[in-house]
mmCIF file of C-alpha atoms in Angstrom:
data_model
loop_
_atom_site.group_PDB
_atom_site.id
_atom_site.type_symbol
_atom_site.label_atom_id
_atom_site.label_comp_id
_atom_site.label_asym_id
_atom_site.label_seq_id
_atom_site.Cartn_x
_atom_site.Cartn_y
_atom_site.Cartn_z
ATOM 1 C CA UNK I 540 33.256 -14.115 -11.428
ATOM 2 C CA UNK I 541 32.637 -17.981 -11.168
ATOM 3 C CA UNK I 542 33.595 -20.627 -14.263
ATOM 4 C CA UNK I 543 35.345 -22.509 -15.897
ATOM 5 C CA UNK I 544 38.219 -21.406 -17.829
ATOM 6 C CA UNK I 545 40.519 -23.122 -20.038
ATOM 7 C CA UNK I 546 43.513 -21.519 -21.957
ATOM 8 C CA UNK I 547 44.853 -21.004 -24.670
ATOM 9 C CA UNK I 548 41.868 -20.999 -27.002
ATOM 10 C CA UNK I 549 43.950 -21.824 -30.091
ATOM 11 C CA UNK I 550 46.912 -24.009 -30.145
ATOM 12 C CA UNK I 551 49.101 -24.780 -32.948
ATOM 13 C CA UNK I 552 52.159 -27.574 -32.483
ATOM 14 C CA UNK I 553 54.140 -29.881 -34.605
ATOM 15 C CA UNK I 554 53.399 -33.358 -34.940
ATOM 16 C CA UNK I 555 55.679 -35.265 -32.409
ATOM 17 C CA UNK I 556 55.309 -32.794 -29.926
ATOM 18 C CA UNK I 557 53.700 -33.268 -26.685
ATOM 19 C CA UNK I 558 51.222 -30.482 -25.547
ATOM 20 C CA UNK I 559 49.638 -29.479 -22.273
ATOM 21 C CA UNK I 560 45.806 -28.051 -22.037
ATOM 22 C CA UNK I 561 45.204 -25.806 -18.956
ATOM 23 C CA UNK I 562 41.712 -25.965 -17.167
ATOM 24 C CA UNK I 563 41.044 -23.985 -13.939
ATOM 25 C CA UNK I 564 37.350 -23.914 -12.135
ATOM 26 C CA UNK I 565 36.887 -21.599 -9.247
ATOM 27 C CA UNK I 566 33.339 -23.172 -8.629
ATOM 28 C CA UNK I 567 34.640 -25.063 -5.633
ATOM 29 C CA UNK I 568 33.426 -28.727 -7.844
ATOM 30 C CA UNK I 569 35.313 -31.315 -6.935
ATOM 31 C CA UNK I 570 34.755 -33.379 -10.190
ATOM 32 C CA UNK I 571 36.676 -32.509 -13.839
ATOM 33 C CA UNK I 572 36.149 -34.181 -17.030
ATOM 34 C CA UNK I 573 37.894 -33.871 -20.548
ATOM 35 C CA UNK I 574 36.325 -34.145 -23.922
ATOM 36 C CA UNK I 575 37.256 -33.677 -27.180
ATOM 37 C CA UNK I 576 35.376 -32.730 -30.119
ATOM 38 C CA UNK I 577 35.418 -33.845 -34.236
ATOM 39 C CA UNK I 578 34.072 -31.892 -36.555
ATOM 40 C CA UNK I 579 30.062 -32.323 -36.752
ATOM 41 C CA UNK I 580 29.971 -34.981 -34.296
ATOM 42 C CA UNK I 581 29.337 -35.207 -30.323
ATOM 43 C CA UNK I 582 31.323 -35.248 -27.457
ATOM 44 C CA UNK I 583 33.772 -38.431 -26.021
ATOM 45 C CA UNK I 584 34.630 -38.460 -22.817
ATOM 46 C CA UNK I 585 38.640 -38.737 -22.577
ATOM 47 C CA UNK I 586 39.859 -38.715 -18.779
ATOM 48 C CA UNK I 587 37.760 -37.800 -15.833
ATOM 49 C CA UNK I 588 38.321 -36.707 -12.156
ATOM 50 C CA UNK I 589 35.390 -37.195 -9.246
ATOM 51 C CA UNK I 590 38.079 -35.892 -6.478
ATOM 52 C CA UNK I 591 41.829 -34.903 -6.111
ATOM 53 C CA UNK I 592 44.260 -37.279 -7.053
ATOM 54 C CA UNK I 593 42.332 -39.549 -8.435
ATOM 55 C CA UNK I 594 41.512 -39.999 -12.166
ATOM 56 C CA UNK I 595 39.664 -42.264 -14.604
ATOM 57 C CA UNK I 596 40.066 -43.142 -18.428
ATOM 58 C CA UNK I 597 36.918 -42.792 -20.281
ATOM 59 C CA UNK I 598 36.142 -43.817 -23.621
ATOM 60 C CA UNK I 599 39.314 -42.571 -25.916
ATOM 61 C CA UNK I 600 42.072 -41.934 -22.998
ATOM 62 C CA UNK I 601 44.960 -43.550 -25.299
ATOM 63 C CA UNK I 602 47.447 -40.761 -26.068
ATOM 64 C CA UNK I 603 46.335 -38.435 -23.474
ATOM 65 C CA UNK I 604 47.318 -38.192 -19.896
ATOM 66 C CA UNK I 605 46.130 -36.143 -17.041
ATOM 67 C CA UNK I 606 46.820 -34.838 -13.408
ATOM 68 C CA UNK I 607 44.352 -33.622 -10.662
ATOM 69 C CA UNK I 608 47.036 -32.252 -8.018
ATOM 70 C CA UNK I 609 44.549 -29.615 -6.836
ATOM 71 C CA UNK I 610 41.175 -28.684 -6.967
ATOM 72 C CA UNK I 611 40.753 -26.397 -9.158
ATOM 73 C CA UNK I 612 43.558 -27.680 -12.066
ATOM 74 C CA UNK I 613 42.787 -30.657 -14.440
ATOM 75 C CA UNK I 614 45.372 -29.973 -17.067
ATOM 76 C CA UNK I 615 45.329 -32.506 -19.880
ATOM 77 C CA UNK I 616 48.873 -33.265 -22.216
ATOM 78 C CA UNK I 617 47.775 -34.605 -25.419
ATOM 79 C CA UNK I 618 51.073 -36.889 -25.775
ATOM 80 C CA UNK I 619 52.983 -37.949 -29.309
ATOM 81 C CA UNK I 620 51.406 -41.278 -28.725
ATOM 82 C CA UNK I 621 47.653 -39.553 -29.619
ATOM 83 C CA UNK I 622 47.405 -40.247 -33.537
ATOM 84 C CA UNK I 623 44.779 -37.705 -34.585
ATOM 85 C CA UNK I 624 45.435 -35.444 -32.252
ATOM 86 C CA UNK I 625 43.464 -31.790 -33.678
ATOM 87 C CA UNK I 626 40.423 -31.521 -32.573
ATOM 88 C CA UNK I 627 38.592 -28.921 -29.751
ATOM 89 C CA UNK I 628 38.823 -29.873 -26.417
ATOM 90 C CA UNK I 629 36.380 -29.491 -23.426
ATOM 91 C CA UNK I 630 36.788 -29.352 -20.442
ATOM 92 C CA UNK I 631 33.861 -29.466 -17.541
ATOM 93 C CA UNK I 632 33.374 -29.732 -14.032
ATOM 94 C CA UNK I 633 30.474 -30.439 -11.983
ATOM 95 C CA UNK I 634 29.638 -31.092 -8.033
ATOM 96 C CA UNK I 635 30.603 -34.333 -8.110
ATOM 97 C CA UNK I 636 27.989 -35.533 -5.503
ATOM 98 C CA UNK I 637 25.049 -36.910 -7.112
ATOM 99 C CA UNK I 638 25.549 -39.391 -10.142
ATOM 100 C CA UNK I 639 22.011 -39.026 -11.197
ATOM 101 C CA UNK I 640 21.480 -35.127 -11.238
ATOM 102 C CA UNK I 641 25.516 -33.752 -11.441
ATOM 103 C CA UNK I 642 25.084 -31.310 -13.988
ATOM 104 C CA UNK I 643 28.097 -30.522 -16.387
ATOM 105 C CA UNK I 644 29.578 -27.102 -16.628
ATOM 106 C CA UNK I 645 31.859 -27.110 -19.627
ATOM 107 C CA UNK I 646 35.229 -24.243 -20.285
ATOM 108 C CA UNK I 647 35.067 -21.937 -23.442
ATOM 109 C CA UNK I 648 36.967 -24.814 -25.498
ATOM 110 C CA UNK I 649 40.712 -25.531 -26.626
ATOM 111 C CA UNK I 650 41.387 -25.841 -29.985
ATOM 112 C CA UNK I 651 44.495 -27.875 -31.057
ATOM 113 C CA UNK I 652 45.832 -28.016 -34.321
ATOM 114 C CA UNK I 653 48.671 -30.252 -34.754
ATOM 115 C CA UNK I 654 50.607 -29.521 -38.065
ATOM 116 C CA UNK R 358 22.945 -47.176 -21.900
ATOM 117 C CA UNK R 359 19.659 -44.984 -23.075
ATOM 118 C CA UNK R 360 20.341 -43.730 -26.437
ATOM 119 C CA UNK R 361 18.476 -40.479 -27.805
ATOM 120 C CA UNK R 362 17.129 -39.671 -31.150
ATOM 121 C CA UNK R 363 16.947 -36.432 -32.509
ATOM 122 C CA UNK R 364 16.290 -34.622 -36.463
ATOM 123 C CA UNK R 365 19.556 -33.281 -37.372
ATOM 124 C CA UNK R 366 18.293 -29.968 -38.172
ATOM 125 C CA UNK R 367 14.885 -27.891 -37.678
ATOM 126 C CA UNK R 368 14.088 -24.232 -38.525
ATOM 127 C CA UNK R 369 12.205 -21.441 -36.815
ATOM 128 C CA UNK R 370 11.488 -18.190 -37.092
ATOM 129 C CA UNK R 371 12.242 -15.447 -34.832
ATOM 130 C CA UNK R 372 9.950 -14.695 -32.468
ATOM 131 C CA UNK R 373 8.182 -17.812 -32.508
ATOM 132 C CA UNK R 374 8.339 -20.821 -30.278
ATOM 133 C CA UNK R 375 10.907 -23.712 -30.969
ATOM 134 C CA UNK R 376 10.016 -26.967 -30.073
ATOM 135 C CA UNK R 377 12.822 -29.603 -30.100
ATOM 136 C CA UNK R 378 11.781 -33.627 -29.656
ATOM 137 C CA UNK R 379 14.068 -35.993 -28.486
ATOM 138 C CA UNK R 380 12.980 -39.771 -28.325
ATOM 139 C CA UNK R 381 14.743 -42.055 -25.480
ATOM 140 C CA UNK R 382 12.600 -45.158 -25.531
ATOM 141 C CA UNK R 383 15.117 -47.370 -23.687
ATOM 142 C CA UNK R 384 16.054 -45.068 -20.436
ATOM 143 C CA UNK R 385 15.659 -46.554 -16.744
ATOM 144 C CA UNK R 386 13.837 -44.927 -14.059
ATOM 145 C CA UNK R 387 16.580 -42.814 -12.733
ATOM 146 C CA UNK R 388 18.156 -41.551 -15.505
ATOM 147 C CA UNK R 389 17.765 -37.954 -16.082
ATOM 148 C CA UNK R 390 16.792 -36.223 -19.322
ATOM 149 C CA UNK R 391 19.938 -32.989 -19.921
ATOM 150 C CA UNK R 392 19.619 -30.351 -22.214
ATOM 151 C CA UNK R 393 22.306 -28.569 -23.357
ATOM 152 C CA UNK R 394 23.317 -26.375 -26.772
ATOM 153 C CA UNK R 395 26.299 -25.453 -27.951
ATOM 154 C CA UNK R 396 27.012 -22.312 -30.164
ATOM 155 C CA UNK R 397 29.585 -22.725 -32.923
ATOM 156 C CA UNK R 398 33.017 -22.574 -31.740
ATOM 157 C CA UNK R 399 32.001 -22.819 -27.721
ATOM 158 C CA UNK R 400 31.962 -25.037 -24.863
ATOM 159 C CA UNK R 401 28.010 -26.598 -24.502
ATOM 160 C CA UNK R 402 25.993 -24.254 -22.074
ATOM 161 C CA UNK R 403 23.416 -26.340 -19.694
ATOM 162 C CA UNK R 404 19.738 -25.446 -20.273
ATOM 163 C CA UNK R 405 17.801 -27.673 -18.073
ATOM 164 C CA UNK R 406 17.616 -31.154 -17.283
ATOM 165 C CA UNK R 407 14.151 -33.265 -15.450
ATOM 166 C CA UNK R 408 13.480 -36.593 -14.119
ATOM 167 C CA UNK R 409 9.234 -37.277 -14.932
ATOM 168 C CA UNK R 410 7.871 -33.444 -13.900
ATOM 169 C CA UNK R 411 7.923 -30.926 -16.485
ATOM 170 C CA UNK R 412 10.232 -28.011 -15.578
ATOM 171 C CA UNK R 413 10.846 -24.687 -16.564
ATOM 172 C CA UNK R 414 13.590 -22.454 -16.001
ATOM 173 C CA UNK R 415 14.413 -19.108 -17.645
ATOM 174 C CA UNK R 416 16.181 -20.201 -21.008
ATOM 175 C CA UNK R 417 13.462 -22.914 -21.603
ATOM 176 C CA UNK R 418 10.891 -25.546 -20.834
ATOM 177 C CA UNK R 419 11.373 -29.314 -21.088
ATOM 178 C CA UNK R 420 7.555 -31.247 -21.364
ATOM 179 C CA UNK R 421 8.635 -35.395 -20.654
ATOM 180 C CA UNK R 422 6.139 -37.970 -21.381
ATOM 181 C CA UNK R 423 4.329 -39.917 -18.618
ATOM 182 C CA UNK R 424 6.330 -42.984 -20.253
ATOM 183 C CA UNK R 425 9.311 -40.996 -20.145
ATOM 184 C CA UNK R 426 9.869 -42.010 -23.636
ATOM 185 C CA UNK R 427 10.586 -38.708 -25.076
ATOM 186 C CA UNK R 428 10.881 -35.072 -24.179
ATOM 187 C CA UNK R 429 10.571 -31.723 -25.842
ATOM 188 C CA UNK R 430 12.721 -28.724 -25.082
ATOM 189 C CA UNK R 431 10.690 -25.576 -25.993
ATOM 190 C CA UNK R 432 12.123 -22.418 -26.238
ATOM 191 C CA UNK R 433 9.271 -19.993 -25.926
ATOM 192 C CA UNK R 434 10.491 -16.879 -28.473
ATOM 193 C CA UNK R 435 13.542 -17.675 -30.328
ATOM 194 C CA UNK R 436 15.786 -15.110 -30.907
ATOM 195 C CA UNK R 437 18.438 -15.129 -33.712
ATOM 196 C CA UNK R 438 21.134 -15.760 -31.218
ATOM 197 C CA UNK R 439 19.197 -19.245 -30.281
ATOM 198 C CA UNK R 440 20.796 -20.829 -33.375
ATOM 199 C CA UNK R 441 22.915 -23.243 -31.897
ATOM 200 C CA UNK R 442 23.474 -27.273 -31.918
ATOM 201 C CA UNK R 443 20.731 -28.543 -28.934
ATOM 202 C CA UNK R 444 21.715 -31.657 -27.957
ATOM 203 C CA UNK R 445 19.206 -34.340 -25.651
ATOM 204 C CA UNK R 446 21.002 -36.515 -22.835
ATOM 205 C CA UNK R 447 20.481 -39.081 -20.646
ATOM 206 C CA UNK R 448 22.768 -39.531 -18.014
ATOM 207 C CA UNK R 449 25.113 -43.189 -17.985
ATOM 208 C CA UNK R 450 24.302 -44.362 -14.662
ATOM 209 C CA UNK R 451 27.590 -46.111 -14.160
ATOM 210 C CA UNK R 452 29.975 -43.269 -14.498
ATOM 211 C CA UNK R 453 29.734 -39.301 -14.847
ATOM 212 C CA UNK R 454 29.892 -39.657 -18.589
ATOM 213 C CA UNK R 455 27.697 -37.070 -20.585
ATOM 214 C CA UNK R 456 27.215 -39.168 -24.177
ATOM 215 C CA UNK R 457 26.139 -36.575 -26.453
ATOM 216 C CA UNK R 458 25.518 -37.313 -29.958
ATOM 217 C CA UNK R 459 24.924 -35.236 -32.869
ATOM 218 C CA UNK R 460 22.182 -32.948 -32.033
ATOM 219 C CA UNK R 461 19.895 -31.286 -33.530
ATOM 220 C CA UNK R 462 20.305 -28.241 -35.600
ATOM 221 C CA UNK R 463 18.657 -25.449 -34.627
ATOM 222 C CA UNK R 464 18.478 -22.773 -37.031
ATOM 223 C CA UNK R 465 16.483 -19.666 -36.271
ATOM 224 C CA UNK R 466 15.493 -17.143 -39.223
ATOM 225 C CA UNK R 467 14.489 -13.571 -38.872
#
């Protein structure tokens, strides 16, 4: 059974506290990406992978951090450094070949609440 | 980057067809159009994406205009469980970003 999954699906911590999001794909993509959600609004890009140890920021990377050690792993840590850190995070992975027509396969969701 | 425009909410009833617009007068020849929805509480799910053809796959249809100014996703007999956020994307051409925005709405009534 092929996907993406990501775990836990709710996460509670305590403000100060660093935290680490697991995503695992088994769809043989070589590319990862990590959003996170608001409440009513659209997704921002936060870190992205197009191949193995290798890793971009996107739009709102401060606070976050992320590793790409294999394949199939993209786990994000949402550090003390990340102000407003609850929110539901995404995770997605695609092919990674074709810019133009890589379609995004996004994880069940992680939602984070930081008390 | 091509921006897209969509009503925040629409209705439908059950059984009927939905038709969703999405307006993207600034995108460049080779961006793709994306559809995707998301269902409260879960990751987005991919319905279909199209460069200038119509296509149709078997969750929907997407109808672009020869200008490629705007596109319609039509979902050809809602169901109840089609109530979701739809959201309208065209792909950044300079990275693997997916912008969504806010979506549309989608509210489908028995």
């Amino acid at each position: 059974d092929g996907g993406i999954t990501q775990s836990p699906k709710y996460l509670f911590r305590k403000e100060g506290q660093n935290v680490t999001l697991s995503c695992e794909q088994n769809l043989n993509h070589d590319a990862m990406y990590w959003y996170r959600q608001d409440p009513g609004q659209g997704l921002r890009l936060i870190y992205y992978s197009q191949i193995v140890n290798d890793f971009q920021k996107g739009d709102i990377a401060e606070g976050y951090s992320v590793s790409r050690e294999k394949k199939e792993s993209f786990p994000l840590t949402v550090t003390s450094a990340q102000k407003n850190p609850t929110a539901f995070y995404l995770c997605a992975s695609s092919i990674g070949r074709n810019q133009y027509t890589d379609t995004q396969y996004f994880g069940p969701g992680t939602r984070l609440t930081v008390l | 980057d091509a921006k897209t425009t969509q009503p925040p909410s629409m209705d439908c009833a059950e059984g009927r067809a939905a038709n969703l617009p999405c307006n993207h007068s600034t995108i460049s020849g080779n961006e793709y159009v994306y559809w995707y929805r998301q269902i409260h509480s879960q990751g987005p799910q991919y319905i279909i994406h199209g460069l200038k053809n119509n296509e149709t796959n078997e969750m929907a249809s997407l109808i672009i205009t020869e200008d490629r100014k705007s596109s319609t996703l039509i979902l050809p007999h809602a169901t109840l469980r089609d109530t979701a956020v739809y959201y309208c994307i065209v792909r950044v051409d300079n990275n693997n970003d997916m912008r969504f925005g806010a979506g549309t709405r989608l509210t489908v009534k028995p």
